[in-house]
mmCIF file of C-alpha atoms in Angstrom:
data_model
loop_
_atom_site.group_PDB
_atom_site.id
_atom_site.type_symbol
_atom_site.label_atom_id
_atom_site.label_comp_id
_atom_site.label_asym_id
_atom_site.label_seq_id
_atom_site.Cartn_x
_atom_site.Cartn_y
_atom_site.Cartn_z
ATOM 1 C CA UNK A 1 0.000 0.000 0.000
ATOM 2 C CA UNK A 2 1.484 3.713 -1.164
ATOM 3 C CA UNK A 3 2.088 5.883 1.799
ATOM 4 C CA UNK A 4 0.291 8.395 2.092
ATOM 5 C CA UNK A 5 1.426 11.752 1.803
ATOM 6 C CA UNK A 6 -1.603 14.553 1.905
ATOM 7 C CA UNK A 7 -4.121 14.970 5.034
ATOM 8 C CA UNK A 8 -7.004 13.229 4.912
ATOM 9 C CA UNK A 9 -10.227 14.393 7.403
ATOM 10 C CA UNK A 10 -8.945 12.894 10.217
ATOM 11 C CA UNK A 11 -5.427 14.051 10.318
ATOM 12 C CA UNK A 12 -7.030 17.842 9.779
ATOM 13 C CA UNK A 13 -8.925 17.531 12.906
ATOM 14 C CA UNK A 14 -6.376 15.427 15.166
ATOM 15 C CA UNK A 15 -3.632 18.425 13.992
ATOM 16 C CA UNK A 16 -5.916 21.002 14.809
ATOM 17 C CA UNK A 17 -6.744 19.451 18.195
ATOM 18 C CA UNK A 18 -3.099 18.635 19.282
ATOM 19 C CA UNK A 19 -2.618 22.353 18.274
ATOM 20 C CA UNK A 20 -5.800 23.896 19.952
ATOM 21 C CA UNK A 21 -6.403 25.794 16.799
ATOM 22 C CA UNK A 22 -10.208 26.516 16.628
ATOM 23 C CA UNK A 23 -10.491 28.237 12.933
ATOM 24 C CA UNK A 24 -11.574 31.650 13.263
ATOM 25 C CA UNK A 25 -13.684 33.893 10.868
ATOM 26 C CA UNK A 26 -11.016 36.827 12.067
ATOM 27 C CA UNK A 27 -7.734 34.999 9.999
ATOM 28 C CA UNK A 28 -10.359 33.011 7.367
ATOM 29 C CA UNK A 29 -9.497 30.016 8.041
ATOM 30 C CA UNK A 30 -11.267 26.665 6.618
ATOM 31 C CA UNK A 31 -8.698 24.073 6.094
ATOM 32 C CA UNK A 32 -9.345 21.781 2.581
ATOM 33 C CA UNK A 33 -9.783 18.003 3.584
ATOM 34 C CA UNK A 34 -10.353 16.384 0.689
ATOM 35 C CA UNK A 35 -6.856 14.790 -1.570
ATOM 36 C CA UNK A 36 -8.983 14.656 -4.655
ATOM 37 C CA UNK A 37 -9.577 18.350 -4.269
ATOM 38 C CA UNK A 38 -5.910 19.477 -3.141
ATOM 39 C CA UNK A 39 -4.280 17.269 -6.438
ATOM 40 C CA UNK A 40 -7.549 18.618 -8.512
ATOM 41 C CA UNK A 41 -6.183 22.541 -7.553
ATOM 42 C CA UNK A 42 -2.240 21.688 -8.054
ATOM 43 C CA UNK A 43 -3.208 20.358 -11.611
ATOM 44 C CA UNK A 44 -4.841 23.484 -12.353
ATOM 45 C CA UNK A 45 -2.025 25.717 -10.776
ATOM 46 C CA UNK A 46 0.321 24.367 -13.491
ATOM 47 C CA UNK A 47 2.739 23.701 -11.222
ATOM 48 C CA UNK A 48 5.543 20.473 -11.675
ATOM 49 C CA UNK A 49 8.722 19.615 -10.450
ATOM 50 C CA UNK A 50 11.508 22.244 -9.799
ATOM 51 C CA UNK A 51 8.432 24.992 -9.707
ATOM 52 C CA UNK A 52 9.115 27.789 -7.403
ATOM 53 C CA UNK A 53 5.510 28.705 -5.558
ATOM 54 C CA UNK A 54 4.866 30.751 -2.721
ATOM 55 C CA UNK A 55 1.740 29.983 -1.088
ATOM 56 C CA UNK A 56 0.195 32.234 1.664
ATOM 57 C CA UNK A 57 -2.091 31.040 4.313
ATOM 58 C CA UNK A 58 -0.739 27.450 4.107
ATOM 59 C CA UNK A 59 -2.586 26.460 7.182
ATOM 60 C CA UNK A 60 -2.633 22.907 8.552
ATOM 61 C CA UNK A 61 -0.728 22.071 5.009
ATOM 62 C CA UNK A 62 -3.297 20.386 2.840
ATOM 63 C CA UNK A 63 -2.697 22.477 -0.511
ATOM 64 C CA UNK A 64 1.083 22.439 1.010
ATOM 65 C CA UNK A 65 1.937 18.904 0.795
ATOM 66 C CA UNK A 66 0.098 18.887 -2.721
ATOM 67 C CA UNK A 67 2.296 21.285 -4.233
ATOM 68 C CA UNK A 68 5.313 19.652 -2.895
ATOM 69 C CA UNK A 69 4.357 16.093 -4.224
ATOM 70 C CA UNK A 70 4.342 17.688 -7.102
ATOM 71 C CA UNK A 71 7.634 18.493 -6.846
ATOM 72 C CA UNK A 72 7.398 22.449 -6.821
ATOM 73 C CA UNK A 73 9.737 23.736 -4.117
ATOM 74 C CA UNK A 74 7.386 25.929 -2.118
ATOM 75 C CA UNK A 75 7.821 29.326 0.218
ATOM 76 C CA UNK A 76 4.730 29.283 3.126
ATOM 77 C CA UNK A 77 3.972 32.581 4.770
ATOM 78 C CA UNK A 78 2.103 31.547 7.596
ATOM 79 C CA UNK A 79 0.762 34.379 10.342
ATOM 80 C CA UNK A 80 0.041 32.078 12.721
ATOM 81 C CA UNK A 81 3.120 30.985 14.786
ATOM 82 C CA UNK A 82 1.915 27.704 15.619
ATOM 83 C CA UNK A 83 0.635 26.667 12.181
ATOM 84 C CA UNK A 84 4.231 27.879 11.235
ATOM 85 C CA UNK A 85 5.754 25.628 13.399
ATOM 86 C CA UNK A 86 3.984 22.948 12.676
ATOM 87 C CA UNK A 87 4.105 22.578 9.125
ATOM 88 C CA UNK A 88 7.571 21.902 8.487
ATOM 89 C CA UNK A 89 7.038 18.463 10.930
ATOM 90 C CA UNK A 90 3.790 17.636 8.978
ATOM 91 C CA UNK A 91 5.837 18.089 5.719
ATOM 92 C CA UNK A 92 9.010 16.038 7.402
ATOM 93 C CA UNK A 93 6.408 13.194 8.178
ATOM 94 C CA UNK A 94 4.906 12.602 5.262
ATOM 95 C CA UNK A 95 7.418 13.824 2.325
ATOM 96 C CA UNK A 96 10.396 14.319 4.309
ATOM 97 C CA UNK A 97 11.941 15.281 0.974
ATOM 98 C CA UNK A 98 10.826 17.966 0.089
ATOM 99 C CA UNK A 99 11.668 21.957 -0.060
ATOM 100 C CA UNK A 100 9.889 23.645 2.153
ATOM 101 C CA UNK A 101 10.128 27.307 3.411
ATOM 102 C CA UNK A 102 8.217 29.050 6.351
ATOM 103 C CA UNK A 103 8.007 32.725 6.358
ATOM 104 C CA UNK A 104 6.103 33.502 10.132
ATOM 105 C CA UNK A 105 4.574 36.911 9.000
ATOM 106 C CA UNK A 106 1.454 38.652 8.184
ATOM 107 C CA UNK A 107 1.274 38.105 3.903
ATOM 108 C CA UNK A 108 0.392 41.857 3.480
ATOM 109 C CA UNK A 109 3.783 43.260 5.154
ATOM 110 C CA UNK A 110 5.903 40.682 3.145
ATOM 111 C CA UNK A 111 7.897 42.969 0.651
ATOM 112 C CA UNK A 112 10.999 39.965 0.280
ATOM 113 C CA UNK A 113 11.571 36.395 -0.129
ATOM 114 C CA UNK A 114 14.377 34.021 -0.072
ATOM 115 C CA UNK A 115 13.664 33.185 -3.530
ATOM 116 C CA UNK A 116 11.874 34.698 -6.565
ATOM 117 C CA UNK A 117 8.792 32.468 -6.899
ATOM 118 C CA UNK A 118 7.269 32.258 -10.219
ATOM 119 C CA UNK A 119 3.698 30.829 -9.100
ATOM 120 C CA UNK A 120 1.231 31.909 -6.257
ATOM 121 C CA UNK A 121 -1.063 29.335 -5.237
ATOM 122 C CA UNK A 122 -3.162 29.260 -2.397
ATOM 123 C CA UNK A 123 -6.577 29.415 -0.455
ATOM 124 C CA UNK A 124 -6.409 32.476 0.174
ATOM 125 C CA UNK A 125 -7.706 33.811 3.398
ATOM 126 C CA UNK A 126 -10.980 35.299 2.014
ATOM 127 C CA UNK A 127 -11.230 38.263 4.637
ATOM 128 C CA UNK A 128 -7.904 39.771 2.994
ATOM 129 C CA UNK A 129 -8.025 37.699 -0.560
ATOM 130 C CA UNK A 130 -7.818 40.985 -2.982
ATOM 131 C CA UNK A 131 -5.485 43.211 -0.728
ATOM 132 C CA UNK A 132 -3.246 40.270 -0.414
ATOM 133 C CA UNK A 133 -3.554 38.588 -3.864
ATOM 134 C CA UNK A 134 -2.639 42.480 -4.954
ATOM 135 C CA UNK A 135 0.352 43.333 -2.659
ATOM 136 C CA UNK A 136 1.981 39.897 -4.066
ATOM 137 C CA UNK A 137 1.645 40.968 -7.530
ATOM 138 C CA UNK A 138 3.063 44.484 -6.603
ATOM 139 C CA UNK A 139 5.798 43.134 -4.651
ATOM 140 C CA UNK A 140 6.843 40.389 -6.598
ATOM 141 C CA UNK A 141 7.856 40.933 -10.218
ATOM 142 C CA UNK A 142 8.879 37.334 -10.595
ATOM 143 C CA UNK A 143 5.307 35.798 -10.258
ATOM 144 C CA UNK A 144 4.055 34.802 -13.712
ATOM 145 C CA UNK A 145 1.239 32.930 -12.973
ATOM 146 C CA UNK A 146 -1.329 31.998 -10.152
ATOM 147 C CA UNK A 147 -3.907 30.185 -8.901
ATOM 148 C CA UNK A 148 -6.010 31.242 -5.823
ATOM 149 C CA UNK A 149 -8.985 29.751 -4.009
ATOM 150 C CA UNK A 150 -11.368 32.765 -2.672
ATOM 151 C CA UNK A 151 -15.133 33.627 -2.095
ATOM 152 C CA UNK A 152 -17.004 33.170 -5.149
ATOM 153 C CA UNK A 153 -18.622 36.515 -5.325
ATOM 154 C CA UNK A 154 -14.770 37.758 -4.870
ATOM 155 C CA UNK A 155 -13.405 35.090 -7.631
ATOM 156 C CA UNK A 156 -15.936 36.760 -10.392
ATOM 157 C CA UNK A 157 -15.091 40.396 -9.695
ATOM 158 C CA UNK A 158 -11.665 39.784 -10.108
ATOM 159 C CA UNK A 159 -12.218 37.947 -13.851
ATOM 160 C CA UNK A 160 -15.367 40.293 -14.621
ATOM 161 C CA UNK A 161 -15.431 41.950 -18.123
ATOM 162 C CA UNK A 162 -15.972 45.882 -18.464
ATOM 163 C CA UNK A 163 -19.985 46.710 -19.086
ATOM 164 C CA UNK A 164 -20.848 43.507 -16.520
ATOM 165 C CA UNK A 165 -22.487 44.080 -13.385
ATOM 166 C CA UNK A 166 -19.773 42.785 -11.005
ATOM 167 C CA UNK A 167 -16.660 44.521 -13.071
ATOM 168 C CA UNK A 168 -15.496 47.153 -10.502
ATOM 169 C CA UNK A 169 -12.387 48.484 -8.628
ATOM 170 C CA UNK A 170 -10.823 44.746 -7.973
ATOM 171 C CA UNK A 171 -11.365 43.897 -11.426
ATOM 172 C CA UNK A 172 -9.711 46.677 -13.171
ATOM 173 C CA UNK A 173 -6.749 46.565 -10.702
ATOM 174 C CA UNK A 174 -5.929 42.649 -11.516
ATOM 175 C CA UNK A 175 -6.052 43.730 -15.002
ATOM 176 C CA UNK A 176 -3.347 45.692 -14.694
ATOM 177 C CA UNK A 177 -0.871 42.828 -13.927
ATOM 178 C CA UNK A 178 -2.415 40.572 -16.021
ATOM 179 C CA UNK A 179 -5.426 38.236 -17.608
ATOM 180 C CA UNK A 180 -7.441 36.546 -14.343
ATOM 181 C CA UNK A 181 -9.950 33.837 -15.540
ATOM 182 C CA UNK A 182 -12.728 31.732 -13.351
ATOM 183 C CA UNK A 183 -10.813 28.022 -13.145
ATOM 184 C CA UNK A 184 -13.328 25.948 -11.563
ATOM 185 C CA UNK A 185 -16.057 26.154 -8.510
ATOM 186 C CA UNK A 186 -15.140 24.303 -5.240
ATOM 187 C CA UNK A 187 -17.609 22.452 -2.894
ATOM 188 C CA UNK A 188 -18.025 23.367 0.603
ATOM 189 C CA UNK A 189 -17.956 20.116 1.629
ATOM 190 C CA UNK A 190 -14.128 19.632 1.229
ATOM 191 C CA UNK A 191 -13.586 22.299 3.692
ATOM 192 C CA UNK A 192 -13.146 22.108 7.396
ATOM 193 C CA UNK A 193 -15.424 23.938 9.459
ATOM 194 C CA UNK A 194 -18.085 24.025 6.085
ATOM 195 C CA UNK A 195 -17.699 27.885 5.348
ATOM 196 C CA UNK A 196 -21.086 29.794 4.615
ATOM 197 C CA UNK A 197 -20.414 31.102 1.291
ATOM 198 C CA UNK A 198 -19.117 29.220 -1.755
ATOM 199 C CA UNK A 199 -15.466 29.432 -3.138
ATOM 200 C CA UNK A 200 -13.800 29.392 -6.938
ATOM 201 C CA UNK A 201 -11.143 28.912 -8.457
ATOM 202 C CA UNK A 202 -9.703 31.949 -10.102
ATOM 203 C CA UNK A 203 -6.218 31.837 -12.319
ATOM 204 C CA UNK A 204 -3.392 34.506 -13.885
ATOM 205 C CA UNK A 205 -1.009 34.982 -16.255
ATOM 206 C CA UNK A 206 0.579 38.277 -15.496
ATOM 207 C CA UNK A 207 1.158 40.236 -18.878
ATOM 208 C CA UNK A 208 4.070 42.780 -19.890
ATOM 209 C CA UNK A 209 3.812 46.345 -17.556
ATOM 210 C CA UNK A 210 1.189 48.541 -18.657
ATOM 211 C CA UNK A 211 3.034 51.695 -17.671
ATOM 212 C CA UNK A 212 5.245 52.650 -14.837
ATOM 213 C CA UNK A 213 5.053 52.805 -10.975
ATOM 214 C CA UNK A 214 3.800 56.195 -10.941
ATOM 215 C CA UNK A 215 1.221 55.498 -13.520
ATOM 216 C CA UNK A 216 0.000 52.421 -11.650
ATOM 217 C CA UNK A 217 -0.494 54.267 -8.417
ATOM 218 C CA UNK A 218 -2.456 57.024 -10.694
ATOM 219 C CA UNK A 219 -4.612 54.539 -11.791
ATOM 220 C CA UNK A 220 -5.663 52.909 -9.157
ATOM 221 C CA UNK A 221 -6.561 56.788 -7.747
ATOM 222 C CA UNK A 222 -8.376 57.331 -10.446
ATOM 223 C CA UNK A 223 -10.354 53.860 -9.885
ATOM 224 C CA UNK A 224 -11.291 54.143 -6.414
ATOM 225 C CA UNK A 225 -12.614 57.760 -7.427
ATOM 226 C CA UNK A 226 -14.681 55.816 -10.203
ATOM 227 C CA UNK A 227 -16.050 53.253 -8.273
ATOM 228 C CA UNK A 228 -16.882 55.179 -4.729
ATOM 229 C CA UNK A 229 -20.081 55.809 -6.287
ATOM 230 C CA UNK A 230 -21.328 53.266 -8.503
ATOM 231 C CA UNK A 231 -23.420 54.757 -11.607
ATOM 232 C CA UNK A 232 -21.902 58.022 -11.412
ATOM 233 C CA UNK A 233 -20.453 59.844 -14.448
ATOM 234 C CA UNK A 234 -16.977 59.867 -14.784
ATOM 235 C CA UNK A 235 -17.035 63.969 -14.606
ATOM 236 C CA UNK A 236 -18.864 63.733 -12.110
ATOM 237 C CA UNK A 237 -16.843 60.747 -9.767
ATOM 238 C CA UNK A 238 -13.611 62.176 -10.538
ATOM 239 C CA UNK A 239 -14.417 65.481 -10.118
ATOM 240 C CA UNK A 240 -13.006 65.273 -6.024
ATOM 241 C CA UNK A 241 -9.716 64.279 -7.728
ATOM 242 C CA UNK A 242 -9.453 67.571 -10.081
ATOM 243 C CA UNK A 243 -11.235 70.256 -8.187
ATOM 244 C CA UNK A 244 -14.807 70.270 -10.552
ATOM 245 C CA UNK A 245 -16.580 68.586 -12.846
ATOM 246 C CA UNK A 246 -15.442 70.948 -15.908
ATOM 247 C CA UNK A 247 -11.569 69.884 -14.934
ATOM 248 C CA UNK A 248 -12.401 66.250 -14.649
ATOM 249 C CA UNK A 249 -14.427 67.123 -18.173
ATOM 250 C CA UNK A 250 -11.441 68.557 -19.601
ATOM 251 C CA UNK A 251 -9.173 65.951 -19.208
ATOM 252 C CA UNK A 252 -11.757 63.010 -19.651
ATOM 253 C CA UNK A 253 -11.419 64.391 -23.491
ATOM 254 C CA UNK A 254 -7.817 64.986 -23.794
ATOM 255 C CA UNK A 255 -7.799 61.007 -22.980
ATOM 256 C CA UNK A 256 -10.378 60.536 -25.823
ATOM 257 C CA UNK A 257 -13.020 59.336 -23.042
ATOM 258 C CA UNK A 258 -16.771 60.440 -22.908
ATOM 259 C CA UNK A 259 -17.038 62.727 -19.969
ATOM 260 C CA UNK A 260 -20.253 60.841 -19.361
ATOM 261 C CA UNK A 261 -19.225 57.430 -19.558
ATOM 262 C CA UNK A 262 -19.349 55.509 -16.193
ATOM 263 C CA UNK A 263 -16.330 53.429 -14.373
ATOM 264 C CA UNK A 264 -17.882 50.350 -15.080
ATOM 265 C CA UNK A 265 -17.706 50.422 -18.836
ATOM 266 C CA UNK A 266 -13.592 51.480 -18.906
ATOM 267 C CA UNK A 267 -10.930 49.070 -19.234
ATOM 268 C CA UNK A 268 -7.772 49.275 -16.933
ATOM 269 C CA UNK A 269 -6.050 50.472 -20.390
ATOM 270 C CA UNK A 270 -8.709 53.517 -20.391
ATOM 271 C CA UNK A 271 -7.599 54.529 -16.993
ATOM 272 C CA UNK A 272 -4.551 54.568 -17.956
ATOM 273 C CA UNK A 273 -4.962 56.553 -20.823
ATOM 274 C CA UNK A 274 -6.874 59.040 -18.197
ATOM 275 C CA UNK A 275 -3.864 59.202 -16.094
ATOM 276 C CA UNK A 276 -1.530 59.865 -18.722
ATOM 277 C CA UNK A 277 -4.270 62.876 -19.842
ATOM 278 C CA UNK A 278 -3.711 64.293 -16.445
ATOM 279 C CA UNK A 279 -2.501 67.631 -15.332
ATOM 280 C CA UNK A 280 -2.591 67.653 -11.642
ATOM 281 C CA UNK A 281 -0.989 64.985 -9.187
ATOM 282 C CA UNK A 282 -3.894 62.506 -8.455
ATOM 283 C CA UNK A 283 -2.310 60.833 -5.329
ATOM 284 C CA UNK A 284 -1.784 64.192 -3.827
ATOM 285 C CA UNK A 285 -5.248 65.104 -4.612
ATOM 286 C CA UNK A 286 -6.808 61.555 -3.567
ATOM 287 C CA UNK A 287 -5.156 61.654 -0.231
ATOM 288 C CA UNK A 288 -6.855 64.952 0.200
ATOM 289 C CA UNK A 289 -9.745 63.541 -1.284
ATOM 290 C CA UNK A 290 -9.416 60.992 1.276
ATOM 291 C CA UNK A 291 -9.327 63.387 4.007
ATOM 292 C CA UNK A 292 -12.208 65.642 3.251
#
């Protein structure tokens, strides 16, 4: 009989008993159970041997020990320190093996790693999925491609078309690093507690930068302006970032956009276009923005 080398059901719950880990809603936690799943999600990821991944919110280790029986070497930022400890005797037990990194840290102050991963796969905590699925792909130039397990209501907006009802602010910032796609829905019933929403699968391929650093923090200004008020008018939501509606008008047409057009029916490559169009310093004037 193979040895067995993911976490079944049992295992999950013995781990998280020996640990006195009771999963809280506060750090999203719902730990996968099911091998079928975890081999069904490193398939998808792309992943194979000699793969560099970093995975974030590795947990108890399920999607952990699938990765490495793949054969990818795999980077684990972990927040909680005894998860962190844990994993790398969980890993030495079952594929002692393989290459495996802990990083004890909260994922959204991680700026460095000890290597430059190419892949991100995870189940992403879904309380922090698009702030933290974000900061990796601003941090980390390396990362090429993804996969990420989060909320399914989350997983859409992030691969949501301009002119659809769910295409908003997450959407058009993922688009800036690169093409996000829906990969596949995932039963609650392979998670541990059962979480009260359902969860997706949603893959990248980052593409070639769209513009600079400066232009990327213009951008996404100019997109939380857009979307603060759904429905509005573009010369009318971005009219707090250039003093009045007839500025905001003004430079709307210099970027060959219809002052009356609304966020939801602009591509990231429109804002973009707005940005460059721009005369004043939009993160100086968001920030006030902000203030007011």
């Amino acid at each position: 009989m193979a040895r067995a080398t993911l976490l079944g059901p049992a295992e999950i719950r013995d781990l998280a008993e020996m640990l006195g880990i009771q999963p809280t809603k506060k750090l999203g936690q719902n730990f996968v159970h099911d091998a079928n799943t975890v081999r069904r999600i490193v398939t998808a990821s792309g992943v194979s041997a000699g793969t560099s991944v970093v995975e974030i919110g590795p947990g108890l280790g399920s999607l952990t020990l699938g990765l490495l029986e793949a054969g990818s070497s795999v980077v684990a930022v972990e927040i909680d320190k005894r998860l962190a400890a844990q994993l790398p005797q969980t890993v030495g037990m079952l594929q002692p093996a393989a290459d495996l990194t802990v990083i004890v840290d909260d994922a959204m102050r991680v700026t460095t790693l000890p290597v430059a991963p190419t892949h991100l796969v995870a189940n992403l905590p879904y309380n922090i999925s698009v702030p933290v699925l974000l900061h990796f792909l601003e941090h980390f130039d390396s990362l090429q491609h993804g996969l990420v397990m989060v909320q399914s209501e989350v997983g859409l907006r992030l691969a949501a078309e301009p002119g659809s009802k769910i295409y908003g602010s997450p959407s058009i910032k993922a688009a800036w690093y690169g093409e996000f796609r829906a990969a596949g829905q995932v039963s609650r019933q392979v998670f541990w507690p059962v979480p009260n929403v359902d969860s997706i699968l949603v893959a990248f391929d980052r593409r070639a930068a769209r513009g600079s650093e400066t232009e990327r923090l213009a951008v996404f200004a100019l997109v939380d302006a857009a979307f603060q008020q759904r429905r509005k008018m573009m010369r009318q939501s971005l009219s707090s970032l250039y003093g009045s509606s007839a500025a905001a008008t003004e430079t709307l047409e210099r970027a060959g956009i219809a002052p009356t057009i609304r966020g939801e029916q602009l591509t990231v490559d429109d804002f973009l276009a707005i940005a460059r169009a721009s005369d004043v310093d939009l993160l100086a004037t968001s920030r006030v923005a902000a203030a007011d």
